[in-house]
Tab-separated table of C-alpha atoms and ligand atoms in Angstrom:
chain	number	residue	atom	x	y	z
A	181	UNK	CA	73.300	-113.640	-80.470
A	182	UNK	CA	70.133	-114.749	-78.743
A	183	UNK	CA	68.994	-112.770	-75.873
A	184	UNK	CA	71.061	-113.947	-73.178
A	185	UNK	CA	70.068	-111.669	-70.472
A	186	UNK	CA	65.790	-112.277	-70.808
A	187	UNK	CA	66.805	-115.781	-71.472
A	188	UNK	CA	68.708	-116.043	-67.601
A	189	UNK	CA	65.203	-114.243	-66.291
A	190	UNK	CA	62.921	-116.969	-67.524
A	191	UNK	CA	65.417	-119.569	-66.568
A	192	UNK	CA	65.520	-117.262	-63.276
A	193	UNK	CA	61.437	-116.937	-62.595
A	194	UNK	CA	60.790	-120.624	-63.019
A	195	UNK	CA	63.332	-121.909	-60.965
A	196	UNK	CA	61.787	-119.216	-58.153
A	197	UNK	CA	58.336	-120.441	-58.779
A	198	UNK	CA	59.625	-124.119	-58.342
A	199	UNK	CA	61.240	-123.643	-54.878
A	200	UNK	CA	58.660	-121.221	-53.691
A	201	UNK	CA	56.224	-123.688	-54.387
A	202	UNK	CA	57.652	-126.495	-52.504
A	203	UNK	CA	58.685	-123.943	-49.679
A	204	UNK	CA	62.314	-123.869	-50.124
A	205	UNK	CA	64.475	-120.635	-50.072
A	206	UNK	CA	65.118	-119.665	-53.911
A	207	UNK	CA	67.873	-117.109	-52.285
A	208	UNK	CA	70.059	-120.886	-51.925
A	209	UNK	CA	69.747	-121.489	-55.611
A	210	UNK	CA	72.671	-120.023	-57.974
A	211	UNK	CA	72.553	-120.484	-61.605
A	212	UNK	CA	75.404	-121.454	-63.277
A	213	UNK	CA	76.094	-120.703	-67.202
A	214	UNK	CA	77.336	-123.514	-68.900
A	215	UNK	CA	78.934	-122.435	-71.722
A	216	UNK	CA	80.831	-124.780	-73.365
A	217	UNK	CA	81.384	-124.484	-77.131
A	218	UNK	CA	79.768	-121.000	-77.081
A	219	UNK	CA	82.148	-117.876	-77.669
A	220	UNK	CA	83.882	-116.006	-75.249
A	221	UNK	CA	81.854	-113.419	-75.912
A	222	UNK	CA	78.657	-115.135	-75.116
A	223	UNK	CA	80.445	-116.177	-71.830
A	224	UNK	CA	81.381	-112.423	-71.225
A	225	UNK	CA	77.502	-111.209	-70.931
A	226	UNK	CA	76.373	-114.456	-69.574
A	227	UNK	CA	78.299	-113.670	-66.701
A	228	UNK	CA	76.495	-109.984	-65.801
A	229	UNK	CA	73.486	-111.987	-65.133
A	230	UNK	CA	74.720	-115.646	-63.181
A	231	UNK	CA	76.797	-115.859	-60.338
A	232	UNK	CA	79.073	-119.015	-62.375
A	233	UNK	CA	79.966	-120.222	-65.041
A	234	UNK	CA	80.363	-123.743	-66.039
A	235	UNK	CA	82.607	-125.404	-68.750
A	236	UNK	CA	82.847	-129.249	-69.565
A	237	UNK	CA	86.726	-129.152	-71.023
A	238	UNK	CA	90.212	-128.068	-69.661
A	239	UNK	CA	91.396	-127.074	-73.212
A	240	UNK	CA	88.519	-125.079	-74.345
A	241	UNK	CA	88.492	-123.080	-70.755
A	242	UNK	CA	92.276	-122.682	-71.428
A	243	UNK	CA	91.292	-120.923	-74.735
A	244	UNK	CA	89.456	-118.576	-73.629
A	245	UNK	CA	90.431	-117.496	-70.062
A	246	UNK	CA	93.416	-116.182	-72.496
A	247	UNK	CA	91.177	-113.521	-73.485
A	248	UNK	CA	89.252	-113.239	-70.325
A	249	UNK	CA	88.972	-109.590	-68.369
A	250	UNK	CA	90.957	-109.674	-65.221
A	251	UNK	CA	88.807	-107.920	-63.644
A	252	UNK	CA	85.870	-110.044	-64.546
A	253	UNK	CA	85.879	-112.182	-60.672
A	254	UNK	CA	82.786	-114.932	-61.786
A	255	UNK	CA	83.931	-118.256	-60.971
A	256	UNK	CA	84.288	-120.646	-63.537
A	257	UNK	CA	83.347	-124.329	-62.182
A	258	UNK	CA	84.738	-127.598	-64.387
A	259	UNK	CA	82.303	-130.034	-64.632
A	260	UNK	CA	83.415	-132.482	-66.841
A	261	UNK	CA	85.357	-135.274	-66.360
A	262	UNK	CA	89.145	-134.852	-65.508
A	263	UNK	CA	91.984	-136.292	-66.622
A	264	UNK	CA	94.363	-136.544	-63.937
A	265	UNK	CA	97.554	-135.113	-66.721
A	266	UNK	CA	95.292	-131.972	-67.013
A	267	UNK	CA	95.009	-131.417	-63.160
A	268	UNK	CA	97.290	-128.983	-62.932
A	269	UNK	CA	95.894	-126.439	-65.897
A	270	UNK	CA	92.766	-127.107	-64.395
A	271	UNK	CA	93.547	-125.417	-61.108
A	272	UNK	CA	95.009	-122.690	-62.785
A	273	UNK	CA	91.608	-122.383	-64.750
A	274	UNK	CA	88.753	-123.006	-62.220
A	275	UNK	CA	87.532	-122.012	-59.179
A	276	UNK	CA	85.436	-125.210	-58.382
A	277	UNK	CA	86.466	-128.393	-59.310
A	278	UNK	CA	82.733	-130.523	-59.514
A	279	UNK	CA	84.004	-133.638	-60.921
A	280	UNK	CA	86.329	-135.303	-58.536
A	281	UNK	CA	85.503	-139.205	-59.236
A	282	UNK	CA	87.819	-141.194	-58.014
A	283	UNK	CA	90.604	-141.081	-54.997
A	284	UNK	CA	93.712	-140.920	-57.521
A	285	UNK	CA	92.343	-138.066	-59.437
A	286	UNK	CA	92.016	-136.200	-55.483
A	287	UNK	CA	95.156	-137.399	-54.767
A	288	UNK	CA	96.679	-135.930	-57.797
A	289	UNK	CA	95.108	-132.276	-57.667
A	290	UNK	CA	96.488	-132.392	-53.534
A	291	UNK	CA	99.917	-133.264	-54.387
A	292	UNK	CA	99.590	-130.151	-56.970
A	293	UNK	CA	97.987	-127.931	-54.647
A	294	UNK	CA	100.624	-128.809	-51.652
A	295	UNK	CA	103.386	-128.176	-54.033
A	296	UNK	CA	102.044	-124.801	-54.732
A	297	UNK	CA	101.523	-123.829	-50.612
A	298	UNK	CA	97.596	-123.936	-51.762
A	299	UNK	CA	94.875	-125.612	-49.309
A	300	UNK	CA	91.060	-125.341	-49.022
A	301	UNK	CA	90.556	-125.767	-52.705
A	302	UNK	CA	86.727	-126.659	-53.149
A	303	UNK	CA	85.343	-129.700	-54.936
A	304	UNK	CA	82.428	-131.595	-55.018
A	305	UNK	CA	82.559	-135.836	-55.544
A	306	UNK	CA	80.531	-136.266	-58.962
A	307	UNK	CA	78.374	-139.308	-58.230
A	308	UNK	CA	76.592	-141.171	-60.935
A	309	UNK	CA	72.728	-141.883	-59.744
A	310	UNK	CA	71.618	-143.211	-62.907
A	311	UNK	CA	74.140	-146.116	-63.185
A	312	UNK	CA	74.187	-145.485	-66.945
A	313	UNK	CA	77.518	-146.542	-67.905
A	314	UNK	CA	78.742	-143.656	-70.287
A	315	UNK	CA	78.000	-141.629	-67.122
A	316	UNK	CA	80.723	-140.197	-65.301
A	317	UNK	CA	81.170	-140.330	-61.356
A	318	UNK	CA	81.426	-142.871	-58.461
A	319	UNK	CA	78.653	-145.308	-57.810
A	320	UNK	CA	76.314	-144.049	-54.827
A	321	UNK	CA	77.641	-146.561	-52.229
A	322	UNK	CA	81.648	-145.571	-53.249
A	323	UNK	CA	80.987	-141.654	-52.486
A	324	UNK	CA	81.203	-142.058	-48.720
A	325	UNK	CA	84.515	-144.224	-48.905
A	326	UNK	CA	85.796	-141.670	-51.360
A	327	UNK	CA	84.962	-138.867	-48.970
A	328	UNK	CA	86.435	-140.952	-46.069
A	329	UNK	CA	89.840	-141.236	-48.306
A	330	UNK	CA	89.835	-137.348	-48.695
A	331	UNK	CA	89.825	-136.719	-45.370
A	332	UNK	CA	92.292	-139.039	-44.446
A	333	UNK	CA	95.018	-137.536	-47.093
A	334	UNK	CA	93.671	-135.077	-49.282
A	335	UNK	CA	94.103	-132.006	-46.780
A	336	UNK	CA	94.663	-129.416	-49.614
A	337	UNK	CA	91.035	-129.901	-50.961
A	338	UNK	CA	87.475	-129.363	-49.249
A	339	UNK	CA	84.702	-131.248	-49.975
A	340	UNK	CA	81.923	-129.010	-50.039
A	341	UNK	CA	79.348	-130.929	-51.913
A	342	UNK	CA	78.057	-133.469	-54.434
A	343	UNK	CA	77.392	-132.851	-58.342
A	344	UNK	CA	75.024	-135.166	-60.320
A	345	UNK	CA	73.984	-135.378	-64.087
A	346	UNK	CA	70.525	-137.098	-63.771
A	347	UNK	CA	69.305	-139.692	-66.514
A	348	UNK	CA	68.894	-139.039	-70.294
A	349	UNK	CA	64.672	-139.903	-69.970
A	350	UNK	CA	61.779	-138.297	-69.780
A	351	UNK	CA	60.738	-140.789	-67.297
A	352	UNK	CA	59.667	-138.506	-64.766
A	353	UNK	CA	60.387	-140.953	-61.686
A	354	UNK	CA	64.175	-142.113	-63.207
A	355	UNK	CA	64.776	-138.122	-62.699
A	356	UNK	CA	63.237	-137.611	-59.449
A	357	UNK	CA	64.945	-140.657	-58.045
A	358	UNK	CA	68.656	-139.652	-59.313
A	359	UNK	CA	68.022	-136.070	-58.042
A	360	UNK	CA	66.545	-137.421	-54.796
A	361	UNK	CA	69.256	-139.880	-54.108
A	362	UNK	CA	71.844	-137.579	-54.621
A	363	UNK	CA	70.358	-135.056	-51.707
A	364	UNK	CA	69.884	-138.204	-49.691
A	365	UNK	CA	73.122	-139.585	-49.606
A	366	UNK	CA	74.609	-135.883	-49.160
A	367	UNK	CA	72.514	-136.478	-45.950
A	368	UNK	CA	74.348	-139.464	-45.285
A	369	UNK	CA	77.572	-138.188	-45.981
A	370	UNK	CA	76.965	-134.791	-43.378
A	371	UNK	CA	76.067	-137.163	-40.366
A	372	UNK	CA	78.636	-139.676	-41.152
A	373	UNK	CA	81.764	-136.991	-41.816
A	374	UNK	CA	80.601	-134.043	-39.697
A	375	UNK	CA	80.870	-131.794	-42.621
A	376	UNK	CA	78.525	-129.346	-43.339
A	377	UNK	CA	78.707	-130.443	-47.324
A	378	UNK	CA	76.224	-127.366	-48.481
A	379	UNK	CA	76.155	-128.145	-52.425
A	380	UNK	CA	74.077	-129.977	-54.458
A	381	UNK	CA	75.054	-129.476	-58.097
A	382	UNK	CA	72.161	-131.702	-60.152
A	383	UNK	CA	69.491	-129.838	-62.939
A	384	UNK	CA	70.216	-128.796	-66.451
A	385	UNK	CA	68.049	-127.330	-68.954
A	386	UNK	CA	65.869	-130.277	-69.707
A	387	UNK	CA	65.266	-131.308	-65.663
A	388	UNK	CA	65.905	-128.133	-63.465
A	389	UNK	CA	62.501	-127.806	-62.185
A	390	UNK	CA	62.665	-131.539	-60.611
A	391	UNK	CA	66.164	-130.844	-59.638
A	392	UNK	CA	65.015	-127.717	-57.636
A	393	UNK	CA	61.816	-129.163	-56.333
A	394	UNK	CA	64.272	-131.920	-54.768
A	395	UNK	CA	66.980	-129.622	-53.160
A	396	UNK	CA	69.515	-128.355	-55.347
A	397	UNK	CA	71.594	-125.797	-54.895
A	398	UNK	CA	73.532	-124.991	-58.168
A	399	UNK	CA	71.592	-125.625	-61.889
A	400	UNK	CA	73.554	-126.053	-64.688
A	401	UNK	CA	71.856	-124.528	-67.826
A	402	UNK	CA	73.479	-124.594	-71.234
A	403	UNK	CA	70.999	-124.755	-74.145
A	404	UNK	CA	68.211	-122.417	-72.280
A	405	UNK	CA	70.247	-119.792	-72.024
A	406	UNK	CA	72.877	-119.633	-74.833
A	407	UNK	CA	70.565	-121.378	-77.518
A	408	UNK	CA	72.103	-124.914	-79.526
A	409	UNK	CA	75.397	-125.660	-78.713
A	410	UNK	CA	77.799	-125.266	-81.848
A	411	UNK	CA	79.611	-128.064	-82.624
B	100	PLP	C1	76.561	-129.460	-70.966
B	100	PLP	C2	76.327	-129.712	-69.539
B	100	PLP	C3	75.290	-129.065	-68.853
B	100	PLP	C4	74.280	-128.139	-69.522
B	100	PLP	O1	73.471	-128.842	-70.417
B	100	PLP	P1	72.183	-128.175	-71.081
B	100	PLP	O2	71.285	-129.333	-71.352
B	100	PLP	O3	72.634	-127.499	-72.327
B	100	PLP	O4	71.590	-127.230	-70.113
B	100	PLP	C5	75.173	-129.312	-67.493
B	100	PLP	N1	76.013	-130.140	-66.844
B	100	PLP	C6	77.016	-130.776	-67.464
B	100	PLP	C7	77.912	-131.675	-66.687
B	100	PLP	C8	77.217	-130.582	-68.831
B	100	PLP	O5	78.214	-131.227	-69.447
């Protein structure tokens, strides 16, 4: 196993450097674990060293909350796409729901919630900046609408922020401009709705430090911590 633990403190000291050096509060900034298609195990330690945990897939989290500790309270956040016939597992499973994309897919996960006496489950609307069509999420100018629909109907769920994957490039102004939108139209979206929509869920291993220097709040690091993803 690689060393998970001085792994999370590198991850950890740059993303501290990053925010101190643009003057923003590194305190804000959580690090999430993503740790899909490593072992439970691997999942286990990650999470004595990050505040959450991130997996991509309903059936793989299923797998291996079987053999997860009771006791062990870390959220786990989905944050790939869902499928609305896996909603209701993925309740069960997460703590977060990031990837809310589309008004039916909210509806659904209410309808679940409400049938269960559940309310003030948090997600976040999963926007895609990039416009790269294998991306997941709503186009920039539907999140508001989508929001605006929540409200309306969704009462079980609260919006509390947005989520972003930012573009496959190493251009560095693509990144910065995905990353950047995605706190602007949060800004947007907290005039226009009143809510105080705290979350910004954008950086992974390859563009954290842009991510941070523009305002998130929760990084999403695989590879740099857990090493190459098996397949
Ligand atoms: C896999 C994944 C990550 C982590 O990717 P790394 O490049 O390994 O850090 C972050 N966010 C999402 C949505 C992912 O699917």
């Amino acid at each position: 196993m690689v060393n998970i633990g001085g792994n999370v403190a590198a991850v950890m000291e740059k993303i501290d450097a990053a925010a101190r050096a643009r003057a923003l509060c590194p305190e804000k900034i959580k690090l999430m674990a993503v740790s899909k298609r490593h072992s439970l195990e691997e999942m286990l330690c990650a999470s004595e060293y990050v505040p959450l945990l991130g997996e991509n897939r309903v059936q793989e989290a299923q797998a291996k909350r079987a053999g997860w500790p009771s006791g062990n309270k870390t959220p786990w956040h989905l944050i790939g796409h869902l499928q609305r016939n896996k909603a209701r597992k993925a309740l069960e499973l997460f703590d977060v729901i990031e990837s809310v994309d589309s008004f039916e897919t909210a509806r659904v996960l209410d309808r679940i919630l409400k049938e269960n006496g559940r309310e003030g489950y948090p997600v976040y609307i999963e926007v895609n900046m990039s416009g790269e069509p294998s991306k997941n999420g709503v186009e920039p100018e539907s999140a508001l609408p989508l929001l605006e629909n929540i409200l309306g109907s969704c009462h079980g769920l609260s919006v509390e922020g947005l989520m972003t994957v930012g573009p496959l490039t190493d251009n560095e102004y693509a990144v910065r401009k995905a990353f950047a939108g995605l706190r602007l139209l949060r800004d947007i979206m907290r005039r226009a709705s009143g809510l105080p929509l705290p979350e910004l869920s954008m950086g992974m291993s390859g563009d954290y430090i842009a991510a941070v220097e523009e305002g998130s709040t929760i990084i999403r690091v695989g590879t740099a911590i857990f090493g190459p993803r098996n397949l």
